[in-house]
Amino acid sequence: ATGLVKEARERLALGKGDKAFPKRDTLLEIVSKARNKERDVDQVVAAEYIHLLPYAEDLSRIAGEYAALKKAHALLDYDDLLFELERLLVAEPQVLAQVTARWRHVMVDEYQDTSLVQEEIIRRVSREDSLFMVGDVKQSIYRFRQAAPEVFLARKDRLVEGTESGPSRLIALNRNFRSAEPIVDTVNYLFSRLMSRELGEIDYDTVERLNYGGLLPGEEHPVQMVLLDKEESWETEDGQPDPGYV
């Protein structure tokens, strides 16, 4: 994909000799983000790449040429695989019927890293009584692959409020069996002060709070937290971890 977007830029003779012009990885990232968010390229640039606003029109042209080259060479990138599957399920009811009849249950792990198109595919291939999802928005790490944690949060909010349709319910997996109680208490102390809907996308409330599972010995062990100054090196001169920071 990066090679093809580079070819699209070269065909349009854009950015040659301009060191500020976005590199091919950035070009592909912007094109993918626009596709997955179902927005125009210039809208994505204005919202998330303001420093590239002078190139917004050029980036839109590259996105169009990239799509044309894929079609000319009969190629699909990762995004196309998802969107073409969605198109197939919508355009061919018999295919959708075969898929939904084949699977009794649809289980989705890491639901917090679902993209909009993936959510649409999940919705179409499952039924209200056949879908099981597991997720934790605190573990969302795939925004670079266009994950949309707001999909997870919206469904979770509906379940908490009781407005989700069908026989759906929320099961809070907040009982921790792997950590000693002081660790659980420390995590709760920090997260309750650091996480909110505005910062971290959730309120660290009683639903999110960890509960000690009680399987480990209950002795009191002090918890030590080390804060590293990002301006200060934590390595020794030979590149090894400084024992003072371990």
Coordinates of C-alpha atoms in Angstrom, one line a residue:
A1 CA 0.0 0.0 0.0
T2 CA 2.8 2.4 0.8
G3 CA 4.4 1.7 -2.6
L4 CA 1.1 2.4 -4.4
V5 CA 0.5 5.7 -2.5
K6 CA 4.0 6.7 -3.4
E7 CA 3.3 6.0 -7.1
A8 CA 0.1 8.0 -6.8
R9 CA 2.1 11.0 -5.5
E10 CA 4.7 10.7 -8.2
R11 CA 2.1 10.4 -11.0
L12 CA 0.6 13.7 -9.9
A13 CA 4.1 15.2 -9.5
L14 CA 3.3 16.5 -6.0
G15 CA 5.7 17.2 -3.2
K16 CA 8.9 16.7 -5.2
G17 CA 11.8 18.6 -3.5
D18 CA 9.5 19.8 -0.7
K19 CA 10.9 18.5 2.6
A20 CA 7.7 19.5 4.4
F21 CA 5.5 17.4 2.2
P22 CA 4.1 14.4 4.1
K23 CA 6.0 11.1 3.6
R24 CA 4.2 8.1 2.2
D25 CA 3.4 6.5 5.6
T26 CA 1.7 9.7 6.7
L27 CA -0.2 9.9 3.3
L28 CA -1.5 6.4 3.8
E29 CA -2.4 7.1 7.4
I30 CA -4.5 10.1 6.4
V31 CA -6.2 8.3 3.5
S32 CA -7.0 5.3 5.7
K33 CA -8.3 7.6 8.5
A34 CA -10.6 9.5 6.1
R35 CA -12.0 6.2 4.7
N36 CA -12.7 4.7 8.1
K37 CA -14.2 7.8 9.6
E38 CA -16.2 8.3 6.5
R39 CA -15.0 11.9 6.1
D40 CA -13.3 13.8 3.3
V41 CA -9.5 14.0 3.4
D42 CA -9.5 17.8 3.9
Q43 CA -11.8 17.4 6.9
V44 CA -9.4 14.9 8.5
V45 CA -6.4 17.2 7.8
A46 CA -8.2 20.2 9.3
A47 CA -9.1 18.2 12.4
E48 CA -6.0 16.2 13.0
Y49 CA -3.1 17.4 10.8
I50 CA -3.5 21.2 11.0
H51 CA 0.2 21.6 10.1
L52 CA -0.6 20.0 6.7
L53 CA -3.5 22.3 5.8
P54 CA -1.6 24.0 3.0
Y55 CA -1.4 20.5 1.3
A56 CA -5.0 19.5 1.9
E57 CA -6.0 19.8 -1.8
D58 CA -2.9 17.9 -2.9
L59 CA -3.6 15.1 -0.3
S60 CA -7.2 14.8 -1.6
R61 CA -5.9 14.4 -5.1
I62 CA -3.4 11.7 -4.0
A63 CA -6.2 9.8 -2.2
G64 CA -8.2 9.8 -5.5
E65 CA -5.3 8.6 -7.5
Y66 CA -4.5 5.9 -5.0
A67 CA -8.0 4.6 -5.3
A68 CA -7.8 4.7 -9.1
L69 CA -4.5 2.8 -9.1
K70 CA -5.9 0.1 -6.8
K71 CA -8.8 -0.4 -9.2
A72 CA -6.6 -0.4 -12.2
H73 CA -4.3 -3.1 -10.7
A74 CA -7.2 -5.1 -9.1
L75 CA -5.7 -4.6 -5.6
L76 CA -7.3 -4.3 -2.2
D77 CA -5.7 -2.9 0.9
Y78 CA -6.7 -3.8 4.5
D79 CA -9.4 -1.2 4.6
D80 CA -10.9 -2.4 1.3
L81 CA -11.2 -5.9 2.7
L82 CA -13.4 -4.6 5.4
F83 CA -15.5 -2.2 3.3
E84 CA -15.9 -4.8 0.5
L85 CA -17.2 -7.3 3.0
E86 CA -19.7 -4.8 4.3
R87 CA -20.8 -4.0 0.8
L88 CA -21.2 -7.7 0.0
L89 CA -23.3 -8.3 3.1
V90 CA -25.6 -5.4 2.2
A91 CA -25.8 -6.0 -1.6
E92 CA -26.2 -9.8 -1.4
P93 CA -28.9 -10.8 1.1
Q94 CA -28.4 -14.5 0.4
V95 CA -24.7 -14.2 1.4
L96 CA -25.7 -12.5 4.7
A97 CA -28.3 -15.2 5.3
Q98 CA -25.7 -18.0 4.8
V99 CA -23.3 -16.3 7.2
T100 CA -25.9 -15.7 10.0
A101 CA -27.2 -19.2 9.6
R102 CA -23.7 -20.8 9.9
W103 CA -22.7 -19.2 13.2
R104 CA -24.8 -19.7 16.3
H105 CA -22.7 -17.3 18.3
V106 CA -20.5 -14.4 17.5
M107 CA -17.7 -13.6 20.0
V108 CA -15.7 -10.4 19.8
D109 CA -12.5 -10.0 21.9
E110 CA -10.8 -6.6 22.4
Y111 CA -14.1 -4.8 21.5
Q112 CA -12.7 -1.5 22.5
D113 CA -10.5 -1.6 19.4
T114 CA -13.3 -2.1 16.9
S115 CA -13.5 0.4 14.0
L116 CA -16.8 1.8 12.6
V117 CA -16.9 -0.6 9.7
Q118 CA -16.0 -3.6 11.9
E119 CA -18.9 -2.6 14.2
E120 CA -21.2 -2.5 11.2
I121 CA -20.0 -6.0 10.0
I122 CA -20.5 -7.4 13.6
R123 CA -24.0 -5.9 13.7
R124 CA -25.0 -7.5 10.4
V125 CA -23.6 -11.0 11.0
S126 CA -25.0 -11.4 14.6
R127 CA -28.4 -11.4 16.2
E128 CA -29.5 -9.7 19.4
D129 CA -29.2 -13.1 21.3
S130 CA -26.0 -14.4 19.6
L131 CA -23.4 -11.7 20.3
F132 CA -20.9 -11.8 23.1
M133 CA -18.2 -9.1 23.5
V134 CA -15.3 -8.5 25.8
G135 CA -13.5 -5.2 26.1
D136 CA -11.9 -2.6 28.3
V137 CA -11.5 1.0 27.0
K138 CA -8.5 1.5 29.2
Q139 CA -6.6 -1.0 27.0
S140 CA -7.4 0.6 23.7
I141 CA -4.2 0.8 21.7
Y142 CA -5.2 0.6 18.0
R143 CA -6.3 4.1 17.1
F144 CA -3.5 4.0 14.5
R145 CA -5.5 1.2 12.8
Q146 CA -8.6 3.4 13.1
A147 CA -10.1 1.8 16.2
A148 CA -13.0 3.8 17.5
P149 CA -13.3 3.3 21.3
E150 CA -16.4 5.5 21.2
V151 CA -18.2 2.5 19.7
F152 CA -17.5 0.5 22.8
L153 CA -18.3 3.4 25.1
A154 CA -21.7 4.1 23.4
R155 CA -22.8 0.5 23.8
K156 CA -21.6 0.3 27.4
D157 CA -23.5 3.5 28.2
R158 CA -26.6 2.1 26.7
L159 CA -26.2 -1.1 28.8
V160 CA -25.7 0.8 32.0
E161 CA -28.7 3.0 31.2
G162 CA -30.8 0.1 30.2
T163 CA -31.6 1.5 26.8
E164 CA -29.8 -1.2 24.7
S165 CA -32.3 -3.2 22.6
G166 CA -32.8 -7.0 22.9
P167 CA -31.8 -9.3 25.8
S168 CA -28.5 -7.6 26.4
R169 CA -26.7 -7.2 29.7
L170 CA -23.4 -5.9 31.1
I171 CA -21.2 -8.2 33.0
A172 CA -18.5 -6.2 34.9
L173 CA -15.2 -8.3 35.0
N174 CA -13.7 -6.1 37.7
R175 CA -12.6 -8.7 40.2
N176 CA -8.8 -9.0 40.2
F177 CA -7.5 -12.4 41.1
R178 CA -3.9 -11.9 40.0
S179 CA -2.6 -9.0 42.1
A180 CA -2.0 -8.6 45.8
E181 CA -4.4 -6.2 47.5
P182 CA -1.9 -3.3 47.9
I183 CA -1.4 -3.3 44.1
V184 CA -5.2 -3.2 43.5
D185 CA -5.6 -0.4 46.0
T186 CA -2.8 1.6 44.4
V187 CA -4.2 1.2 41.0
N188 CA -7.6 2.3 42.2
Y189 CA -6.1 5.3 44.0
L190 CA -4.2 6.5 40.9
F191 CA -6.9 5.8 38.3
S192 CA -9.7 7.4 40.3
R193 CA -7.6 10.7 40.3
L194 CA -6.3 10.5 36.8
M195 CA -9.2 9.1 34.7
S196 CA -12.4 10.9 33.7
R197 CA -14.7 11.1 30.7
E198 CA -12.7 14.1 29.5
L199 CA -9.2 12.5 30.2
G200 CA -9.1 8.8 29.5
E201 CA -12.7 8.6 28.0
I202 CA -14.2 7.0 31.1
D203 CA -15.1 8.0 34.7
Y204 CA -13.3 5.6 37.0
D205 CA -16.3 4.9 39.1
T206 CA -17.6 1.9 40.9
V207 CA -18.2 0.0 37.7
E208 CA -14.6 0.5 36.5
R209 CA -13.0 0.1 39.9
L210 CA -11.0 -3.1 40.6
N211 CA -12.1 -5.4 43.4
Y212 CA -9.5 -7.5 45.2
G213 CA -10.2 -11.2 44.4
G214 CA -8.7 -12.4 47.7
L215 CA -6.7 -15.4 46.4
L216 CA -3.3 -14.2 47.3
P217 CA -2.0 -13.8 50.9
G218 CA -3.3 -10.7 52.5
E219 CA -0.1 -9.5 54.1
E220 CA 0.6 -5.8 53.8
H221 CA 3.4 -5.2 51.2
P222 CA 4.5 -1.6 50.5
V223 CA 4.0 -0.5 46.9
Q224 CA 6.8 1.6 45.5
M225 CA 6.2 3.9 42.5
V226 CA 9.1 5.3 40.5
L227 CA 8.5 8.5 38.5
L228 CA 10.9 8.9 35.6
D229 CA 11.7 12.4 34.3
K230 CA 11.5 12.2 30.5
E231 CA 14.2 14.7 30.2
E232 CA 16.6 12.6 32.3
S233 CA 18.2 9.4 30.9
W234 CA 17.5 6.2 32.8
E235 CA 20.3 4.4 31.1
T236 CA 24.0 4.2 32.0
E237 CA 26.7 5.3 29.6
D238 CA 26.9 1.8 28.1
G239 CA 23.2 1.8 27.3
Q240 CA 22.2 -0.5 30.2
P241 CA 19.3 0.2 32.6
D242 CA 20.4 2.4 35.5
P243 CA 20.0 0.3 38.7
G244 CA 18.8 3.4 40.4
Y245 CA 15.6 3.3 38.2
V246 CA 14.9 -0.5 38.4

